[in-house]
Coordinates of C-alpha atoms in Angstrom, one line a residue:
X1 CA -7.8 11.6 28.7
X2 CA -7.1 14.2 26.1
X3 CA -6.9 13.7 22.4
X4 CA -3.2 13.7 22.1
X5 CA -2.9 11.3 24.8
X6 CA -5.5 9.1 23.2
X7 CA -3.5 9.4 20.0
X8 CA -0.4 8.4 21.8
X9 CA -2.0 5.1 23.2
X10 CA -3.5 4.2 19.9
X11 CA -0.3 4.7 18.3
X12 CA 1.8 2.7 20.6
X13 CA -0.5 -0.3 20.2
X14 CA -2.0 -0.1 23.9
X15 CA -5.4 0.3 22.6
X16 CA -5.0 0.8 19.0
X17 CA -5.2 -2.9 18.1
X18 CA -8.5 -3.4 19.9
X19 CA -10.0 -0.1 18.6
X20 CA -8.9 -1.2 15.1
X21 CA -10.8 -4.5 15.5
X22 CA -14.0 -2.7 16.5
X23 CA -14.4 -1.5 12.9
X24 CA -16.4 -3.8 10.8
X25 CA -14.1 -5.2 8.1
X26 CA -14.4 -7.2 5.0
X27 CA -11.6 -9.3 3.9
X28 CA -11.2 -9.2 0.3
X29 CA -11.7 -13.1 0.1
X30 CA -15.4 -12.7 0.9
X31 CA -16.0 -10.7 -2.4
X32 CA -16.1 -12.1 -5.7
X33 CA -13.4 -11.3 -8.1
X34 CA -11.0 -13.3 -10.6
X35 CA -8.4 -10.3 -10.6
X36 CA -8.3 -8.1 -7.6
X37 CA -6.3 -4.9 -8.0
X38 CA -5.3 -3.2 -4.7
X39 CA -4.4 0.4 -5.4
X40 CA -2.2 1.4 -2.5
X41 CA -3.4 4.4 -0.5
X42 CA -6.5 5.3 -2.4
X43 CA -9.2 7.4 -0.9
X44 CA -12.7 6.5 -1.8
X45 CA -13.8 10.2 -2.6
X46 CA -10.7 10.3 -5.0
X47 CA -11.6 7.1 -6.9
X48 CA -15.3 8.5 -7.3
X49 CA -14.0 11.9 -8.4
X50 CA -11.9 10.0 -11.0
X51 CA -15.1 8.1 -11.9
X52 CA -17.0 11.1 -12.2
X53 CA -14.4 12.9 -14.4
X54 CA -15.2 9.7 -16.9
X55 CA -12.1 7.7 -16.4
X56 CA -12.3 4.7 -19.0
X57 CA -11.3 2.3 -16.4
X58 CA -13.9 3.0 -13.8
X59 CA -17.7 2.5 -13.8
X60 CA -20.0 5.5 -13.2
X61 CA -19.6 7.0 -9.8
X62 CA -22.7 5.6 -8.4
X63 CA -21.2 1.9 -9.2
X64 CA -17.9 2.9 -7.0
X65 CA -19.1 1.2 -3.9
X66 CA -17.0 0.7 -0.7
X67 CA -15.9 -1.8 1.9
X68 CA -14.2 -1.4 5.4
X69 CA -10.6 -2.5 5.1
X70 CA -9.0 -4.7 7.5
X71 CA -6.1 -2.3 8.1
X72 CA -5.2 1.5 8.0
X73 CA -1.8 0.8 6.7
X74 CA -0.1 -1.6 4.2
X75 CA 1.6 -4.0 6.8
X76 CA -1.5 -4.0 9.1
X77 CA -3.8 -4.8 5.7
X78 CA -1.1 -7.6 4.7
X79 CA -1.0 -9.2 8.3
X80 CA -5.0 -9.7 8.3
X81 CA -5.6 -10.2 4.6
X82 CA -3.1 -13.1 4.6
X83 CA -4.0 -14.5 8.2
X84 CA -4.0 -18.1 8.7
X85 CA -7.6 -18.5 8.5
X86 CA -7.5 -17.4 4.6
X87 CA -4.8 -20.0 3.8
X88 CA -7.0 -21.9 1.7
X89 CA -7.9 -19.2 -0.7
X90 CA -4.3 -18.0 -0.7
X91 CA -3.0 -21.3 -1.9
X92 CA -5.1 -20.9 -5.1
X93 CA -3.9 -17.2 -5.7
X94 CA -1.1 -15.5 -7.2
X95 CA -0.1 -12.6 -5.3
X96 CA 1.8 -9.9 -7.5
X97 CA 3.2 -7.2 -5.3
X98 CA 4.8 -3.8 -5.6
X99 CA 4.7 -3.3 -1.9
X100 CA 8.1 -4.0 0.1
X101 CA 6.5 -4.5 3.3
X102 CA 5.8 -8.1 1.9
X103 CA 9.5 -8.8 2.9
X104 CA 9.2 -7.3 6.4
X105 CA 8.5 -8.9 9.9
X106 CA 7.0 -5.8 11.2
X107 CA 7.6 -6.2 14.7
X108 CA 7.8 -2.5 15.3
X109 CA 4.1 -2.3 14.1
X110 CA 2.3 -3.3 17.4
X111 CA -1.1 -3.7 15.6
X112 CA 0.4 -6.7 13.4
X113 CA 1.0 -10.3 14.6
X114 CA 4.0 -12.5 14.4
X115 CA 2.1 -15.1 12.5
X116 CA 2.0 -13.4 8.9
X117 CA 4.8 -11.2 7.7
X118 CA 7.4 -11.7 6.1
X119 CA 5.6 -13.4 3.3
X120 CA 6.9 -16.4 1.5
X121 CA 6.4 -18.4 -1.7
X122 CA 4.7 -21.0 0.6
X123 CA 1.9 -18.8 1.3
X124 CA 0.4 -18.6 -2.2
X125 CA -0.3 -20.6 -5.1
X126 CA 2.2 -18.1 -7.0
X127 CA 4.3 -15.3 -5.2
X128 CA 5.9 -12.4 -7.2
X129 CA 7.5 -9.7 -5.3
X130 CA 7.8 -7.5 -8.5
X131 CA 9.5 -4.7 -6.6
X132 CA 12.7 -6.6 -6.1
X133 CA 13.6 -6.4 -10.1
X134 CA 11.1 -3.5 -11.4
X135 CA 12.0 -0.7 -8.9
X136 CA 13.1 2.5 -10.9
X137 CA 15.3 5.3 -9.5
X138 CA 14.5 8.2 -12.0
X139 CA 12.7 11.4 -11.4
X140 CA 11.0 9.7 -8.3
X141 CA 11.8 6.3 -6.6
X142 CA 9.0 3.9 -6.9
X143 CA 7.7 0.8 -8.9
X144 CA 5.5 1.9 -11.9
X145 CA 2.3 0.1 -12.5
X146 CA 3.4 -1.5 -16.0
X147 CA 5.5 -4.5 -14.7
X148 CA 2.7 -5.5 -12.3
X149 CA 0.1 -5.3 -15.0
X150 CA 2.4 -7.3 -17.3
X151 CA 2.9 -9.9 -14.5
X152 CA -0.7 -10.0 -13.8
X153 CA -1.7 -10.6 -17.6
X154 CA 0.8 -13.3 -18.0
X155 CA -0.2 -15.3 -15.0
X156 CA -3.7 -15.1 -15.6
X157 CA -3.4 -16.5 -18.9
X158 CA -1.3 -19.2 -17.4
X159 CA -3.4 -19.8 -14.5
X160 CA -4.3 -23.6 -15.2
X161 CA -0.5 -24.5 -15.7
X162 CA 0.2 -22.5 -12.6
X163 CA -2.6 -23.9 -10.3
X164 CA -4.1 -20.7 -9.6
X165 CA -7.6 -19.3 -10.3
X166 CA -7.2 -15.7 -8.8
X167 CA -4.7 -13.0 -9.3
X168 CA -4.3 -10.5 -6.6
X169 CA -2.0 -7.5 -7.9
X170 CA -0.9 -5.0 -5.3
X171 CA 0.1 -1.9 -7.1
X172 CA 1.8 1.1 -5.3
X173 CA -0.2 4.1 -7.0
X174 CA -1.6 6.3 -5.8
X175 CA 0.7 6.0 -2.9
X176 CA 3.3 8.8 -2.9
X177 CA 6.0 9.6 -4.3
X178 CA 4.0 11.6 -6.9
X179 CA 5.2 11.4 -10.6
X180 CA 3.7 15.0 -11.1
X181 CA 5.9 16.6 -8.2
X182 CA 9.4 14.9 -8.0
X183 CA 10.7 17.8 -6.5
X184 CA 8.8 17.1 -3.2
X185 CA 10.6 13.8 -2.9
X186 CA 14.5 13.8 -2.2
X187 CA 16.8 11.1 -2.8
X188 CA 16.8 7.4 -2.8
X189 CA 15.0 5.3 0.2
X190 CA 16.3 3.4 2.8
X191 CA 14.1 0.7 2.8
X192 CA 15.1 -1.6 5.6
X193 CA 13.8 1.2 7.8
X194 CA 10.4 1.6 6.1
X195 CA 7.8 1.9 8.7
X196 CA 10.1 2.0 11.5
X197 CA 10.0 4.8 14.3
X198 CA 13.1 6.6 14.5
X199 CA 14.7 9.7 16.1
X200 CA 17.0 10.3 13.2
X201 CA 20.3 10.2 15.4
X202 CA 21.2 6.5 15.7
X203 CA 19.4 3.9 13.6
X204 CA 21.0 1.1 15.4
X205 CA 19.1 1.7 18.4
X206 CA 15.5 0.6 19.0
X207 CA 13.1 3.3 20.3
X208 CA 11.1 2.5 23.0
X209 CA 7.6 4.0 22.2
X210 CA 6.7 3.6 26.0
X211 CA 8.9 6.1 26.8
X212 CA 7.8 8.8 24.4
X213 CA 5.9 11.8 25.8
X214 CA 2.2 12.1 24.3
X215 CA 3.2 15.1 22.5
X216 CA 5.9 13.2 20.5
X217 CA 3.2 10.7 19.3
X218 CA 0.3 13.5 18.6
X219 CA -2.2 12.9 16.0
X220 CA -1.4 9.2 15.5
X221 CA 1.6 10.1 13.5
X222 CA 3.8 7.5 15.1
X223 CA 5.0 4.3 13.7
X224 CA 5.1 3.8 10.2
X225 CA 4.4 7.4 9.3
X226 CA 6.4 9.3 11.9
X227 CA 9.2 11.5 10.5
X228 CA 12.0 12.8 12.4
X229 CA 11.8 16.4 13.5
X230 CA 13.9 18.8 11.7
X231 CA 14.5 22.8 11.1
X232 CA 15.8 21.7 7.6
X233 CA 13.0 22.1 5.0
X234 CA 14.6 19.5 2.6
X235 CA 14.6 17.0 5.3
X236 CA 11.6 17.4 7.5
X237 CA 9.0 14.7 6.6
X238 CA 10.5 15.0 3.0
X239 CA 8.8 11.8 1.7
X240 CA 5.4 12.3 3.5
X241 CA 3.3 15.3 1.4
X242 CA 0.4 14.6 4.1
X243 CA 2.8 15.7 6.9
X244 CA 3.8 18.8 4.9
X245 CA 0.3 19.7 4.0
X246 CA -0.8 19.6 7.6
X247 CA 2.3 21.8 8.5
X248 CA 1.4 24.4 5.8
X249 CA 4.2 23.6 3.8
X250 CA 2.1 22.4 0.8
X251 CA -1.4 23.6 -0.3
X252 CA -4.4 21.2 -0.2
X253 CA -4.9 21.8 -4.0
X254 CA -1.3 20.9 -5.1
X255 CA -1.4 17.8 -3.0
X256 CA -4.8 16.6 -4.1
X257 CA -4.0 17.3 -7.9
X258 CA -0.9 15.2 -7.7
X259 CA -2.7 12.3 -5.6
X260 CA -5.3 12.4 -8.3
X261 CA -2.7 12.2 -11.1
X262 CA -0.9 9.2 -9.4
X263 CA -4.5 7.5 -9.3
X264 CA -4.9 8.2 -13.0
X265 CA -1.3 6.8 -13.7
X266 CA -2.3 3.4 -12.4
X267 CA -5.9 3.5 -13.8
X268 CA -4.5 4.2 -17.2
X269 CA -2.7 0.9 -17.1
X270 CA -5.5 -1.0 -15.7
X271 CA -7.2 -0.1 -18.8
X272 CA -4.7 -2.3 -20.5
X273 CA -5.1 -5.0 -17.9
X274 CA -8.9 -5.0 -18.7
X275 CA -8.4 -5.4 -22.1
X276 CA -6.1 -8.5 -21.7
X277 CA -7.8 -10.6 -19.0
X278 CA -11.1 -12.2 -19.4
X279 CA -13.0 -12.4 -15.9
X280 CA -14.3 -10.1 -13.1
X281 CA -11.8 -7.3 -12.4
X282 CA -12.1 -5.6 -8.8
X283 CA -10.4 -2.3 -7.9
X284 CA -10.1 -1.6 -4.3
X285 CA -7.4 -0.3 -1.8
X286 CA -5.7 -1.4 1.4
X287 CA -6.2 1.9 3.1
X288 CA -6.9 5.7 2.4
X289 CA -5.1 8.8 3.7
X290 CA -6.0 11.2 6.7
X291 CA -6.5 14.6 5.8
X292 CA -7.1 15.7 9.5
X293 CA -10.1 13.8 10.0
X294 CA -10.4 13.2 13.8
X295 CA -6.9 14.7 13.9
X296 CA -5.4 12.1 11.7
X297 CA -2.9 12.7 8.5
X298 CA -1.3 10.1 6.5
X299 CA -2.4 6.5 7.4
X300 CA -0.8 5.5 10.8
X301 CA -1.6 1.7 11.7
X302 CA -4.2 0.6 14.0
X303 CA -6.3 3.7 13.3
X304 CA -10.3 3.2 13.1
X305 CA -11.1 6.4 11.1
X306 CA -13.3 6.3 8.1
X307 CA -11.1 8.3 5.7
X308 CA -8.5 5.4 6.2
X309 CA -10.8 2.4 6.5
X310 CA -13.4 3.0 4.1
X311 CA -12.0 2.3 0.7
X312 CA -13.3 1.5 -2.6
X313 CA -14.6 -1.4 -4.3
X314 CA -15.4 -1.3 -8.1
X315 CA -15.7 -4.0 -10.5
X316 CA -15.5 -4.3 -14.2
X317 CA -15.7 -7.3 -16.7
X318 CA -12.5 -7.8 -18.3
X319 CA -12.2 -9.1 -22.0
X320 CA -8.9 -10.4 -23.5
X321 CA -8.6 -8.9 -26.8
X322 CA -4.8 -9.8 -27.0
X323 CA -3.4 -6.4 -27.4
X324 CA -0.6 -7.2 -25.5
X325 CA 1.6 -10.6 -24.7
X326 CA 4.1 -10.1 -21.8
X327 CA 6.0 -13.1 -20.6
X328 CA 5.9 -14.8 -17.3
X329 CA 8.4 -13.3 -14.8
X330 CA 11.6 -15.3 -15.2
X331 CA 11.6 -16.8 -11.5
X332 CA 8.1 -18.4 -12.2
X333 CA 9.1 -19.6 -15.6
X334 CA 11.9 -21.4 -14.0
X335 CA 9.8 -22.7 -11.0
X336 CA 12.8 -21.8 -8.7
X337 CA 10.6 -20.9 -5.7
X338 CA 8.2 -18.5 -7.5
X339 CA 8.6 -15.0 -5.8
X340 CA 11.4 -15.8 -3.6
X341 CA 13.2 -13.0 -5.2
X342 CA 16.7 -14.2 -4.6
X343 CA 18.8 -12.6 -1.6
X344 CA 17.4 -10.6 1.1
X345 CA 18.5 -7.4 -0.2
X346 CA 18.4 -5.5 3.1
X347 CA 20.1 -2.2 1.6
X348 CA 17.8 -2.4 -1.5
X349 CA 14.7 -3.0 0.7
X350 CA 15.7 0.2 2.9
X351 CA 16.2 2.5 0.0
X352 CA 12.8 1.6 -1.6
X353 CA 10.8 1.9 1.6
X354 CA 12.2 5.4 2.5
X355 CA 11.1 6.5 -1.2
X356 CA 7.5 5.5 -0.5
X357 CA 7.6 7.9 2.6
X358 CA 8.2 5.0 5.6
X359 CA 11.2 6.4 7.1

């Protein structure tokens, strides 16, 4: 079996599920933390580079450790992190997320189960889908870190009343889109299709991945990270800088600098969290991003490649100095199904997921 065929087999889920589970993985529940910050799509070497540059939020580079993530893509990470065997820990945890995969069933991602997604308020002590209310469509379409940090600080300070003893915060940075390069990302998202494989012609028709040729699934780009092929430079993989880097449309230096800037964006706000939360604050990621290692670019699901699965683990001691005093999110204050987020909002979900490159 040649590499292209093997890549296609993994991408369609025929052997990806088994291979992915062969990688030794550590669920975050097995580590000690009070507040755990998941920095979406952060490579280990990127965080160590920021630490070496002396970012105030991070320990020294030698203290930036690692663990093997349970997934190589966000939905896969959620599926395994919030699996039934972790329900007891989840019941005492507040989950604050900026990642819209929390609302998706992800049946199209064949390495996920049908037991976990979409998440609901019943899964956690507190469940807050910050992306529903705090998404912005300015130069880029994403959720910035500030509202997530605000919610985390407020929940942590009110943890006894809320009945939780841990806060898990899922930031969207350093995941694309990159704030320093808005011109790389065009338009708003189409979020309901985030993570789905589409040929770009008829979104209402399901694509049978079994019928695709290996060449159409080369380098594990199918499923969540696949973009419709196009001769139009403005639309071909327009929201995925990793594909454009692979294709030579962008330089490594430009992409890496923008990626690093997005990491600094979230790290700058984590300094505020460290200054307003007493306790053990961990920083990690759900997955990394492939830069051509073993032919893999971006972060397709079911991919047992170290560049995607070996993620940072750094810990700092937070100290509440009271420099900010954010309020609890309204739905938590009202105790009206915390985190339920109101209506399904399919069109809204579509637009936000596409902005993050899952179209």
